[in-house]
Short mmCIF file of C-alpha atoms in Angstrom, two decimals:
data_model
loop_
_atom_site.label_atom_id
_atom_site.label_comp_id
_atom_site.label_asym_id
_atom_site.label_seq_id
_atom_site.Cartn_x
_atom_site.Cartn_y
_atom_site.Cartn_z
CA MET A 1 1.28 25.66 -8.86
CA ARG A 2 3.25 23.90 -6.12
CA LYS A 3 2.70 20.17 -5.83
CA LYS A 4 1.40 19.59 -2.31
CA LEU A 5 0.72 16.32 -0.50
CA VAL A 6 -0.95 15.24 2.73
CA ILE A 7 0.17 11.87 4.13
CA ILE A 8 -2.21 10.37 6.68
CA GLY A 9 -0.22 8.35 9.22
CA ALA A 10 2.96 9.75 10.77
CA SER A 11 5.07 6.60 10.96
CA GLY A 12 8.24 5.08 9.55
CA HIS A 13 6.19 3.94 6.58
CA GLY A 14 4.97 7.50 6.18
CA LYS A 15 8.54 8.80 6.11
CA VAL A 16 9.35 6.42 3.25
CA ILE A 17 6.31 7.67 1.37
CA ALA A 18 7.40 11.27 1.94
CA ASP A 19 10.82 10.50 0.45
CA ILE A 20 9.16 9.01 -2.65
CA ALA A 21 6.85 12.01 -2.87
CA GLU A 22 9.80 14.40 -2.91
CA LYS A 23 11.37 12.33 -5.68
CA ASN A 24 8.05 12.67 -7.56
CA GLY A 25 8.28 16.45 -7.41
CA TYR A 26 6.12 17.29 -4.39
CA GLU A 27 7.39 20.53 -2.88
CA GLU A 28 5.17 20.70 0.21
CA ILE A 29 4.48 17.61 2.33
CA VAL A 30 2.58 17.52 5.61
CA PHE A 31 1.21 14.75 7.84
CA LEU A 32 -2.07 14.15 9.60
CA ASP A 33 -2.22 11.67 12.48
CA ASP A 34 -4.80 10.95 15.16
CA ASP A 35 -2.08 10.79 17.82
CA THR A 36 -2.21 14.42 18.91
CA SER A 37 1.13 14.14 20.72
CA LEU A 38 2.96 13.88 17.40
CA LYS A 39 4.30 17.15 16.01
CA LYS A 40 6.93 15.90 13.56
CA CYS A 41 7.48 12.87 11.33
CA GLY A 42 11.14 12.99 10.40
CA CYS A 43 11.65 16.49 9.05
CA TYR A 44 7.96 16.95 8.17
CA SER A 45 5.28 18.66 10.25
CA VAL A 46 2.25 16.86 11.68
CA VAL A 47 -0.36 19.57 11.19
CA GLY A 48 -3.50 17.92 12.56
CA THR A 49 -5.62 14.78 12.69
CA SER A 50 -7.65 12.92 10.08
CA GLU A 51 -10.60 15.12 11.10
CA ASN A 52 -8.80 18.02 9.40
CA ILE A 53 -8.82 16.52 5.91
CA MET A 54 -11.13 19.17 4.45
CA LEU A 55 -8.70 21.93 5.40
CA TYR A 56 -6.35 20.60 2.71
CA GLN A 57 -8.56 20.48 -0.37
CA GLU A 58 -5.78 21.92 -2.55
CA TYR A 59 -3.49 18.99 -1.69
CA ASP A 60 -3.18 15.47 -3.00
CA PHE A 61 -3.60 12.69 -0.43
CA VAL A 62 -2.10 9.29 0.33
CA VAL A 63 -2.69 7.02 3.32
CA GLY A 64 0.58 5.98 4.99
CA ILE A 65 -0.85 3.31 7.30
CA GLY A 66 0.24 -0.32 7.11
CA ASN A 67 -2.96 -1.79 8.58
CA SER A 68 -5.12 -2.58 5.55
CA LYS A 69 -8.48 -2.14 7.28
CA GLU A 70 -7.53 1.32 8.54
CA ARG A 71 -6.00 2.23 5.19
CA LYS A 72 -9.22 1.21 3.41
CA LYS A 73 -11.46 3.11 5.85
CA ILE A 74 -9.50 6.36 5.48
CA GLN A 75 -9.02 6.07 1.72
CA ASN A 76 -12.73 5.40 1.23
CA ARG A 77 -13.46 8.56 3.19
CA ILE A 78 -11.08 10.60 1.01
CA GLU A 79 -12.74 9.19 -2.11
CA CYS A 80 -16.21 9.99 -0.77
CA LEU A 81 -15.06 13.59 -0.26
CA GLN A 82 -13.85 13.57 -3.89
CA LEU A 83 -10.36 14.64 -2.93
CA PRO A 84 -7.41 13.65 -5.15
CA LEU A 85 -5.39 10.56 -4.26
CA ALA A 86 -1.78 10.29 -5.36
CA VAL A 87 -0.07 7.29 -6.97
CA LEU A 88 3.56 7.32 -5.85
CA VAL A 89 6.23 5.27 -7.62
CA HIS A 90 9.87 5.47 -6.60
CA PRO A 91 12.06 6.40 -9.59
CA ASN A 92 14.18 3.29 -8.98
CA ALA A 93 11.19 0.95 -9.32
CA VAL A 94 10.79 -0.90 -12.64
CA ILE A 95 7.22 -0.82 -13.94
CA ALA A 96 6.17 -2.28 -17.31
CA ASP A 97 4.40 0.14 -19.64
CA ASP A 98 1.04 -1.65 -19.55
CA VAL A 99 0.80 -2.05 -15.76
CA PHE A 100 -2.26 -0.43 -14.20
CA ILE A 101 -1.83 1.05 -10.70
CA GLY A 102 -4.87 2.17 -8.70
CA ASN A 103 -5.26 5.41 -6.76
CA GLY A 104 -3.53 5.66 -3.40
CA THR A 105 -1.00 2.92 -4.18
CA VAL A 106 2.68 3.34 -3.32
CA VAL A 107 5.52 1.46 -5.06
CA MET A 108 8.82 1.55 -3.18
CA ALA A 109 12.47 1.59 -4.31
CA GLY A 110 13.72 -1.47 -6.14
CA ALA A 111 10.27 -2.95 -6.75
CA VAL A 112 9.57 -4.66 -10.08
CA ILE A 113 6.11 -5.01 -11.63
CA ASN A 114 6.04 -6.91 -14.91
CA PRO A 115 3.72 -6.71 -17.97
CA GLY A 116 0.04 -7.48 -17.84
CA THR A 117 -0.32 -6.86 -14.11
CA VAL A 118 -3.08 -4.87 -12.44
CA ILE A 119 -2.45 -3.32 -9.01
CA GLY A 120 -5.53 -2.16 -7.11
CA ARG A 121 -6.30 0.88 -4.97
CA GLY A 122 -4.44 1.63 -1.78
CA CYS A 123 -1.80 -1.07 -2.22
CA ILE A 124 1.77 -1.13 -0.95
CA ILE A 125 4.40 -2.74 -3.18
CA ASN A 126 7.29 -2.48 -0.78
CA THR A 127 11.05 -2.19 -1.11
CA CYS A 128 12.60 -4.72 -3.56
CA ALA A 129 9.37 -6.70 -3.89
CA SER A 130 8.44 -8.14 -7.27
CA VAL A 131 5.14 -8.90 -8.97
CA ASP A 132 5.56 -10.87 -12.18
CA HIS A 133 3.50 -10.90 -15.36
CA ASP A 134 -0.30 -11.03 -15.58
CA CYS A 135 -1.01 -10.80 -11.87
CA SER A 136 -4.10 -9.27 -10.29
CA ILE A 137 -3.39 -7.59 -6.95
CA SER A 138 -6.67 -6.47 -5.38
CA ASP A 139 -7.32 -3.33 -3.35
CA PHE A 140 -5.40 -2.67 -0.11
CA VAL A 141 -2.92 -5.53 -0.52
CA HIS A 142 0.56 -5.17 0.98
CA VAL A 143 3.38 -6.97 -0.83
CA SER A 144 6.11 -6.64 1.79
CA VAL A 145 9.83 -5.97 1.60
CA GLY A 146 11.70 -8.52 -0.52
CA SER A 147 8.69 -10.70 -1.26
CA HIS A 148 8.10 -12.18 -4.70
CA ILE A 149 4.87 -12.95 -6.54
CA ALA A 150 5.31 -15.23 -9.56
CA GLY A 151 3.29 -14.92 -12.77
CA THR A 152 -0.49 -15.14 -13.12
CA VAL A 153 -1.30 -14.88 -9.41
CA ASN A 154 -4.58 -13.43 -8.12
CA ILE A 155 -4.45 -11.93 -4.61
CA GLY A 156 -7.63 -10.87 -2.82
CA GLN A 157 -8.34 -7.64 -0.96
CA LYS A 158 -6.56 -6.66 2.26
CA THR A 159 -4.10 -9.58 2.07
CA TRP A 160 -0.61 -9.08 3.45
CA ILE A 161 2.30 -10.95 1.86
CA GLY A 162 4.99 -10.95 4.56
CA ALA A 163 8.63 -9.94 4.17
CA GLY A 164 10.61 -12.36 2.03
CA ALA A 165 7.60 -14.55 1.24
CA ILE A 166 7.24 -16.27 -2.13
CA VAL A 167 4.03 -17.03 -4.01
CA SER A 168 4.38 -19.58 -6.80
CA ASN A 169 2.81 -19.03 -10.21
CA ASN A 170 -0.83 -19.56 -11.28
CA LEU A 171 -2.24 -19.36 -7.76
CA PHE A 172 -5.20 -17.71 -6.02
CA ILE A 173 -5.08 -16.19 -2.53
CA CYS A 174 -8.41 -15.06 -1.07
CA ASP A 175 -9.23 -11.82 0.75
CA GLU A 176 -7.82 -11.02 4.19
CA CYS A 177 -4.94 -13.48 4.38
CA TYR A 178 -1.65 -12.95 6.16
CA ILE A 179 1.30 -14.84 4.69
CA GLY A 180 4.06 -14.91 7.29
CA ALA A 181 7.59 -13.69 6.66
CA GLY A 182 9.60 -16.16 4.59
CA GLY A 183 6.54 -18.29 3.81
CA VAL A 184 6.24 -20.14 0.51
CA VAL A 185 2.80 -20.48 -1.07
CA VAL A 186 2.51 -23.43 -3.49
CA ARG A 187 -1.27 -24.02 -3.47
CA ASP A 188 -4.39 -21.88 -3.71
CA ILE A 189 -5.56 -20.36 -0.43
CA GLU A 190 -9.35 -20.16 -0.24
CA GLU A 191 -9.91 -19.45 3.46
CA ALA A 192 -8.95 -16.21 5.23
CA GLY A 193 -6.40 -16.50 8.01
CA THR A 194 -2.71 -16.53 8.88
CA TYR A 195 -0.43 -18.88 6.98
CA ILE A 196 3.18 -19.63 7.89
CA GLY A 197 5.97 -22.03 6.97
CA VAL A 198 7.53 -23.70 3.94
CA PRO A 199 5.17 -24.52 2.36
CA VAL A 200 2.66 -22.41 4.23
CA ARG A 201 -0.03 -23.96 6.41
CA LYS A 202 -2.87 -22.21 8.18
CA LEU A 203 -2.04 -21.26 11.75
CA SER A 204 -4.52 -22.88 14.11
CA ILE A 205 -5.92 -20.85 16.99
CA LEU A 206 -6.12 -23.01 20.11
#
């Protein structure tokens, strides 16, 4: 049987996922997107909207949307419909044997995930990011391009670790935080919000 995949979200991120899917042996890849003006995503066809999910029950699914709230909403719907969710790991990623990776998670090229780590559902471990030993990365977290999570870090749901950010070891970051690009986290973060700088501080809204 041909390996077939639906990617929801026809974007640049989706194109990267499609490339990983091909490298994982998927022979047929199509996109769904709620922007009905889109007909192609790279060389792949956009064949409908997210309302057409049930037309593709013989396919695996993955959500190619960067926004964590949207990614969670759509993945939850796929799970409620009991449709299969892919786990996609680029062949040039380095994953320790005991790492657990939840359904719908994508691990990009050059990423490193070290022993004892648990990665939740619907996560993005992006290009050349690293997650060191014994970390817990909750559902729908995005560890962005070139960011680094040191050992024994616990990151809450729907948190975004920005490009090039660093999280020091033995820390806790709560749900729904945004760590700005290049930020350095050296203390626990217990309040949701946007944090920037070296070391990071919460961005005040005036």
